[in-house]
PDB file of C-alpha atoms in Angstrom:
ATOM      1  CA  MET T   1      -8.503 -16.592   8.836  1.00 44.00           C
ATOM      2  CA  SER T   2      -8.327 -19.961   6.790  1.00 47.00           C
ATOM      3  CA  THR T   3      -6.832 -19.689   3.431  1.00 58.00           C
ATOM      4  CA  THR T   4     -10.377 -21.034   2.104  1.00 71.00           C
ATOM      5  CA  GLN T   5     -11.901 -18.179   3.278  1.00 74.00           C
ATOM      6  CA  SER T   6      -9.358 -15.431   2.584  1.00 76.00           C
ATOM      7  CA  GLU T   7      -9.677 -16.675  -1.311  1.00 82.00           C
ATOM      8  CA  ARG T   8     -13.091 -17.050  -1.398  1.00 86.00           C
ATOM      9  CA  LEU T   9     -13.438 -13.420   0.064  1.00 90.00           C
ATOM     10  CA  ARG T  10     -11.038 -12.206  -2.575  1.00 90.00           C
ATOM     11  CA  GLY T  11     -12.824 -13.689  -5.571  1.00 91.00           C
ATOM     12  CA  LEU T  12     -15.917 -12.211  -4.140  1.00 92.00           C
ATOM     13  CA  LEU T  13     -14.363  -8.761  -3.640  1.00 93.00           C
ATOM     14  CA  GLU T  14     -11.931  -8.202  -6.523  1.00 93.00           C
ATOM     15  CA  PRO T  15     -14.466  -7.722  -9.073  1.00 94.00           C
ATOM     16  CA  LEU T  16     -16.353  -4.768  -6.739  1.00 94.00           C
ATOM     17  CA  VAL T  17     -12.694  -3.236  -6.149  1.00 94.00           C
ATOM     18  CA  SER T  18     -11.930  -3.811  -9.978  1.00 93.00           C
ATOM     19  CA  ALA T  19     -15.197  -2.013 -11.019  1.00 93.00           C
ATOM     20  CA  GLN T  20     -14.254   1.370  -9.017  1.00 91.00           C
ATOM     21  CA  GLN T  21     -11.097   1.115 -10.808  1.00 92.00           C
ATOM     22  CA  LEU T  22      -9.029   0.048  -7.246  1.00 92.00           C
ATOM     23  CA  ASP T  23      -6.093  -2.575  -6.793  1.00 90.00           C
ATOM     24  CA  LEU T  24      -7.085  -4.665  -3.875  1.00 91.00           C
ATOM     25  CA  GLU T  25      -4.058  -4.526  -1.465  1.00 88.00           C
ATOM     26  CA  GLU T  26      -5.336  -6.563   1.020  1.00 88.00           C
ATOM     27  CA  ILE T  27      -7.884  -8.282   2.982  1.00 90.00           C
ATOM     28  CA  GLU T  28      -7.792  -9.115   6.597  1.00 88.00           C
ATOM     29  CA  VAL T  29      -9.957 -10.982   9.021  1.00 87.00           C
ATOM     30  CA  SER T  30      -9.635 -10.293  12.699  1.00 85.00           C
ATOM     31  CA  ARG T  31     -11.432 -10.803  16.060  1.00 81.00           C
ATOM     32  CA  ALA T  32     -12.538  -7.584  18.282  1.00 79.00           C
ATOM     33  CA  GLY T  33     -14.144  -9.275  21.116  1.00 82.00           C
ATOM     34  CA  ARG T  34     -17.414 -11.272  19.798  1.00 83.00           C
ATOM     35  CA  ARG T  35     -17.261  -9.579  16.411  1.00 85.00           C
ATOM     36  CA  GLY T  36     -15.056  -9.989  13.796  1.00 85.00           C
ATOM     37  CA  VAL T  37     -13.350  -7.411  11.793  1.00 88.00           C
ATOM     38  CA  LEU T  38     -13.160  -7.387   8.162  1.00 90.00           C
ATOM     39  CA  ARG T  39     -10.562  -4.968   6.917  1.00 91.00           C
ATOM     40  CA  VAL T  40     -10.347  -4.186   2.948  1.00 93.00           C
ATOM     41  CA  ILE T  41      -7.487  -1.828   1.848  1.00 92.00           C
ATOM     42  CA  VAL T  42      -7.602  -0.770  -1.717  1.00 92.00           C
ATOM     43  CA  ASP T  43      -5.474   1.753  -3.635  1.00 88.00           C
ATOM     44  CA  SER T  44      -4.920   3.304  -7.123  1.00 86.00           C
ATOM     45  CA  GLU T  45      -2.549   5.271  -9.007  1.00 80.00           C
ATOM     46  CA  GLU T  46      -4.175   8.415  -7.776  1.00 81.00           C
ATOM     47  CA  GLY T  47      -4.920   6.942  -4.367  1.00 81.00           C
ATOM     48  CA  VAL T  48      -8.176   6.793  -2.825  1.00 86.00           C
ATOM     49  CA  GLU T  49     -10.731   9.309  -1.890  1.00 88.00           C
ATOM     50  CA  LEU T  50     -12.796   9.222   1.122  1.00 89.00           C
ATOM     51  CA  ASP T  51     -16.028   8.969  -1.223  1.00 92.00           C
ATOM     52  CA  ALA T  52     -14.703   6.211  -3.473  1.00 91.00           C
ATOM     53  CA  CYS T  53     -14.135   4.177   0.199  1.00 92.00           C
ATOM     54  CA  ALA T  54     -17.612   5.293   1.199  1.00 94.00           C
ATOM     55  CA  GLU T  55     -19.070   3.711  -2.211  1.00 94.00           C
ATOM     56  CA  LEU T  56     -17.049   0.763  -2.314  1.00 94.00           C
ATOM     57  CA  SER T  57     -17.845  -0.189   1.374  1.00 94.00           C
ATOM     58  CA  ARG T  58     -21.584  -0.081   0.466  1.00 95.00           C
ATOM     59  CA  ALA T  59     -20.874  -2.236  -2.491  1.00 94.00           C
ATOM     60  CA  ILE T  60     -19.110  -4.861  -0.309  1.00 94.00           C
ATOM     61  CA  SER T  61     -21.656  -4.537   2.804  1.00 92.00           C
ATOM     62  CA  GLN T  62     -24.414  -5.646   0.239  1.00 92.00           C
ATOM     63  CA  LYS T  63     -22.530  -8.511  -1.397  1.00 92.00           C
ATOM     64  CA  LEU T  64     -21.511  -9.819   1.800  1.00 90.00           C
ATOM     65  CA  ASP T  65     -25.140  -9.767   2.914  1.00 88.00           C
ATOM     66  CA  GLU T  66     -26.425 -11.793  -0.085  1.00 89.00           C
ATOM     67  CA  THR T  67     -23.453 -14.615   0.695  1.00 86.00           C
ATOM     68  CA  ASP T  68     -22.586 -16.026   3.873  1.00 79.00           C
ATOM     69  CA  ALA T  69     -18.938 -15.319   3.347  1.00 81.00           C
ATOM     70  CA  MET T  70     -18.427 -13.503   6.869  1.00 82.00           C
ATOM     71  CA  GLY T  71     -20.755 -16.652   8.495  1.00 77.00           C
ATOM     72  CA  GLU T  72     -23.398 -15.765  11.145  1.00 78.00           C
ATOM     73  CA  GLY T  73     -21.641 -13.771  13.435  1.00 80.00           C
ATOM     74  CA  GLU T  74     -21.603 -10.165  13.837  1.00 86.00           C
ATOM     75  CA  TYR T  75     -18.746  -8.384  12.325  1.00 88.00           C
ATOM     76  CA  VAL T  76     -17.723  -4.814  11.081  1.00 91.00           C
ATOM     77  CA  LEU T  77     -16.411  -3.845   7.764  1.00 92.00           C
ATOM     78  CA  GLU T  78     -13.571  -1.076   7.182  1.00 93.00           C
ATOM     79  CA  VAL T  79     -12.789   0.223   3.870  1.00 94.00           C
ATOM     80  CA  SER T  80      -9.733   1.881   3.516  1.00 91.00           C
ATOM     81  CA  SER T  81      -6.190   3.192   1.850  1.00 88.00           C
ATOM     82  CA  PRO T  82      -2.948   1.876   2.899  1.00 84.00           C
ATOM     83  CA  GLY T  83      -1.854   4.453   4.829  1.00 80.00           C
ATOM     84  CA  ALA T  84       1.448   6.824   4.018  1.00 75.00           C
ATOM     85  CA  ASP T  85       3.769   4.527   5.524  1.00 74.00           C
ATOM     86  CA  ARG T  86       2.801   1.079   4.198  1.00 79.00           C
ATOM     87  CA  PRO T  87       5.335  -1.455   3.299  1.00 87.00           C
ATOM     88  CA  LEU T  88       6.404  -1.717  -0.184  1.00 90.00           C
ATOM     89  CA  THR T  89       5.859  -5.202  -1.338  1.00 88.00           C
ATOM     90  CA  GLU T  90       4.567  -4.994  -5.174  1.00 89.00           C
ATOM     91  CA  HIS T  91       6.099  -3.364  -8.292  1.00 91.00           C
ATOM     92  CA  ARG T  92       3.132  -0.896  -8.342  1.00 88.00           C
ATOM     93  CA  HIS T  93       4.079   0.321  -4.635  1.00 89.00           C
ATOM     94  CA  TYR T  94       7.318   1.442  -5.889  1.00 92.00           C
ATOM     95  CA  VAL T  95       6.021   3.226  -8.921  1.00 91.00           C
ATOM     96  CA  ARG T  96       3.528   4.842  -6.940  1.00 88.00           C
ATOM     97  CA  ALA T  97       6.293   5.818  -4.311  1.00 89.00           C
ATOM     98  CA  THR T  98       8.543   7.455  -7.219  1.00 91.00           C
ATOM     99  CA  GLY T  99       9.714  10.858  -5.412  1.00 91.00           C
ATOM    100  CA  ARG T 100       9.117   9.493  -2.290  1.00 90.00           C
ATOM    101  CA  LEU T 101      11.878   9.139   0.677  1.00 92.00           C
ATOM    102  CA  ALA T 102      11.977   5.408   1.717  1.00 93.00           C
ATOM    103  CA  ARG T 103      13.507   3.281   4.211  1.00 93.00           C
ATOM    104  CA  PHE T 104      15.127  -0.216   2.538  1.00 93.00           C
ATOM    105  CA  HIS T 105      16.335  -2.852   4.688  1.00 93.00           C
ATOM    106  CA  LEU T 106      18.943  -4.714   2.578  1.00 92.00           C
ATOM    107  CA  THR T 107      19.670  -8.344   1.972  1.00 89.00           C
ATOM    108  CA  GLY T 108      23.039 -10.543   1.928  1.00 77.00           C
ATOM    109  CA  GLY T 109      26.373  -8.677   1.635  1.00 65.00           C
ATOM    110  CA  GLY T 110      24.621  -5.504   1.301  1.00 56.00           C
ATOM    111  CA  SER T 111      23.024  -5.667   4.802  1.00 64.00           C
ATOM    112  CA  GLY T 112      21.780  -2.927   6.703  1.00 89.00           C
ATOM    113  CA  GLU T 113      19.215  -0.009   6.102  1.00 91.00           C
ATOM    114  CA  LEU T 114      19.087   2.814   3.682  1.00 91.00           C
ATOM    115  CA  VAL T 115      17.299   5.684   3.066  1.00 92.00           C
ATOM    116  CA  ALA T 116      17.225   7.242   0.005  1.00 94.00           C
ATOM    117  CA  ARG T 117      14.627   9.090  -2.485  1.00 95.00           C
ATOM    118  CA  ILE T 118      13.082   6.785  -5.224  1.00 94.00           C
ATOM    119  CA  LEU T 119      13.874   8.416  -8.675  1.00 96.00           C
ATOM    120  CA  ALA T 120      12.847   5.866 -11.220  1.00 95.00           C
ATOM    121  CA  VAL T 121      11.405   2.224 -11.217  1.00 95.00           C
ATOM    122  CA  ASP T 122      12.013  -0.292 -13.819  1.00 95.00           C
ATOM    123  CA  GLU T 123      11.472  -4.120 -14.146  1.00 94.00           C
ATOM    124  CA  ASP T 124      14.896  -5.019 -11.981  1.00 93.00           C
ATOM    125  CA  GLY T 125      14.818  -2.307  -9.722  1.00 94.00           C
ATOM    126  CA  LEU T 126      15.265   1.075  -8.709  1.00 95.00           C
ATOM    127  CA  ASP T 127      17.455   4.203  -9.143  1.00 95.00           C
ATOM    128  CA  LEU T 128      17.966   5.969  -6.137  1.00 95.00           C
ATOM    129  CA  GLU T 129      19.026   9.144  -4.770  1.00 94.00           C
ATOM    130  CA  VAL T 130      20.669   8.829  -1.350  1.00 92.00           C
ATOM    131  CA  PRO T 131      20.870  12.347   0.540  1.00 89.00           C
ATOM    132  CA  GLY T 132      24.306  13.658   1.420  1.00 84.00           C
ATOM    133  CA  VAL T 133      25.408  13.978   5.178  1.00 82.00           C
ATOM    134  CA  LYS T 134      26.787  16.959   6.737  1.00 82.00           C
ATOM    135  CA  GLY T 135      26.691  19.655   3.584  1.00 81.00           C
ATOM    136  CA  ARG T 136      27.609  16.879   1.057  1.00 88.00           C
ATOM    137  CA  LYS T 137      25.740  16.755  -2.307  1.00 91.00           C
ATOM    138  CA  PRO T 138      23.321  13.339  -2.370  1.00 90.00           C
ATOM    139  CA  THR T 139      24.676  10.547  -4.566  1.00 92.00           C
ATOM    140  CA  ALA T 140      23.061   8.339  -7.194  1.00 93.00           C
ATOM    141  CA  ARG T 141      22.489   4.767  -6.271  1.00 93.00           C
ATOM    142  CA  ARG T 142      21.138   1.561  -8.054  1.00 94.00           C
ATOM    143  CA  LEU T 143      19.455  -1.021  -6.199  1.00 93.00           C
ATOM    144  CA  ALA T 144      18.271  -4.315  -7.437  1.00 92.00           C
ATOM    145  CA  PHE T 145      14.669  -5.723  -5.952  1.00 94.00           C
ATOM    146  CA  ASP T 146      16.542  -8.723  -4.946  1.00 91.00           C
ATOM    147  CA  GLU T 147      19.049  -6.938  -2.833  1.00 92.00           C
ATOM    148  CA  ILE T 148      15.869  -5.433  -0.571  1.00 93.00           C
ATOM    149  CA  ALA T 149      14.345  -7.395   2.323  1.00 93.00           C
ATOM    150  CA  LYS T 150      11.636  -5.109   2.902  1.00 93.00           C
ATOM    151  CA  ALA T 151      11.074  -1.338   2.419  1.00 94.00           C
ATOM    152  CA  ARG T 152       8.726   1.384   3.530  1.00 93.00           C
ATOM    153  CA  VAL T 153       7.896   4.942   2.584  1.00 90.00           C
ATOM    154  CA  GLU T 154       9.304   7.421   5.092  1.00 89.00           C
ATOM    155  CA  ILE T 155       7.034  10.273   6.221  1.00 85.00           C
ATOM    156  CA  GLU T 156       8.244  13.665   5.473  1.00 83.00           C
ATOM    157  CA  PHE T 157       6.396  16.650   7.301  1.00 80.00           C
ATOM    158  CA  ASN T 158       9.004  19.425   5.833  1.00 73.00           C
ATOM    159  CA  ARG T 159       9.365  18.581   1.966  1.00 63.00           C
ATOM    160  CA  LYS T 160       6.726  20.471  -0.751  1.00 56.00           C
ATOM    161  CA  ASP T 161       4.910  18.672  -2.551  1.00 55.00           C
ATOM    162  CA  LYS T 162       5.004  18.929  -6.820  1.00 51.00           C
ATOM    163  CA  LYS T 163       2.116  21.049  -6.718  1.00 45.00           C
ATOM    164  CA  GLU T 164       3.278  23.594  -4.077  1.00 46.00           C
ATOM    165  CA  GLU T 165       6.708  23.686  -6.231  1.00 47.00           C
ATOM    166  CA  GLU T 166       5.292  24.436  -9.402  1.00 48.00           C
ATOM    167  CA  ALA T 167       3.185  27.215  -7.846  1.00 45.00           C
TER     168      ALA T 167
END
């Protein structure tokens, strides 16, 4: 996809996404056989419900039908949330992942990997809780954003969420 098409699609779709109180995370255009596929990934502080995706999909489809942004060929439109294990790339992603376990690939002198729970996020970095190994207590750690090469939320199947703990 050319940068021009990406910028044009973003400019076209951003107002529609913002009108739904959602953040436009990603636009991806690819091919599936003879058809194009336009994937629009959206998110919000509270997550994204299926009804919101369906409503946004209708609005985007109507807007694309009014323009030639996708060209003349057939295409499939997919509107979805980023998923549970998406990469953390923006400050807001870290804020939304507060309380969650994440895997960090570190840069430079601290190179390696770290799995820790995000406790707090500020402008400079993260306050983490590193789980204890072999019965040891968890330890606190501060991680600056410039120490992070990549980060991704880890899916936890056995952890109770806050609503369950409060019940």
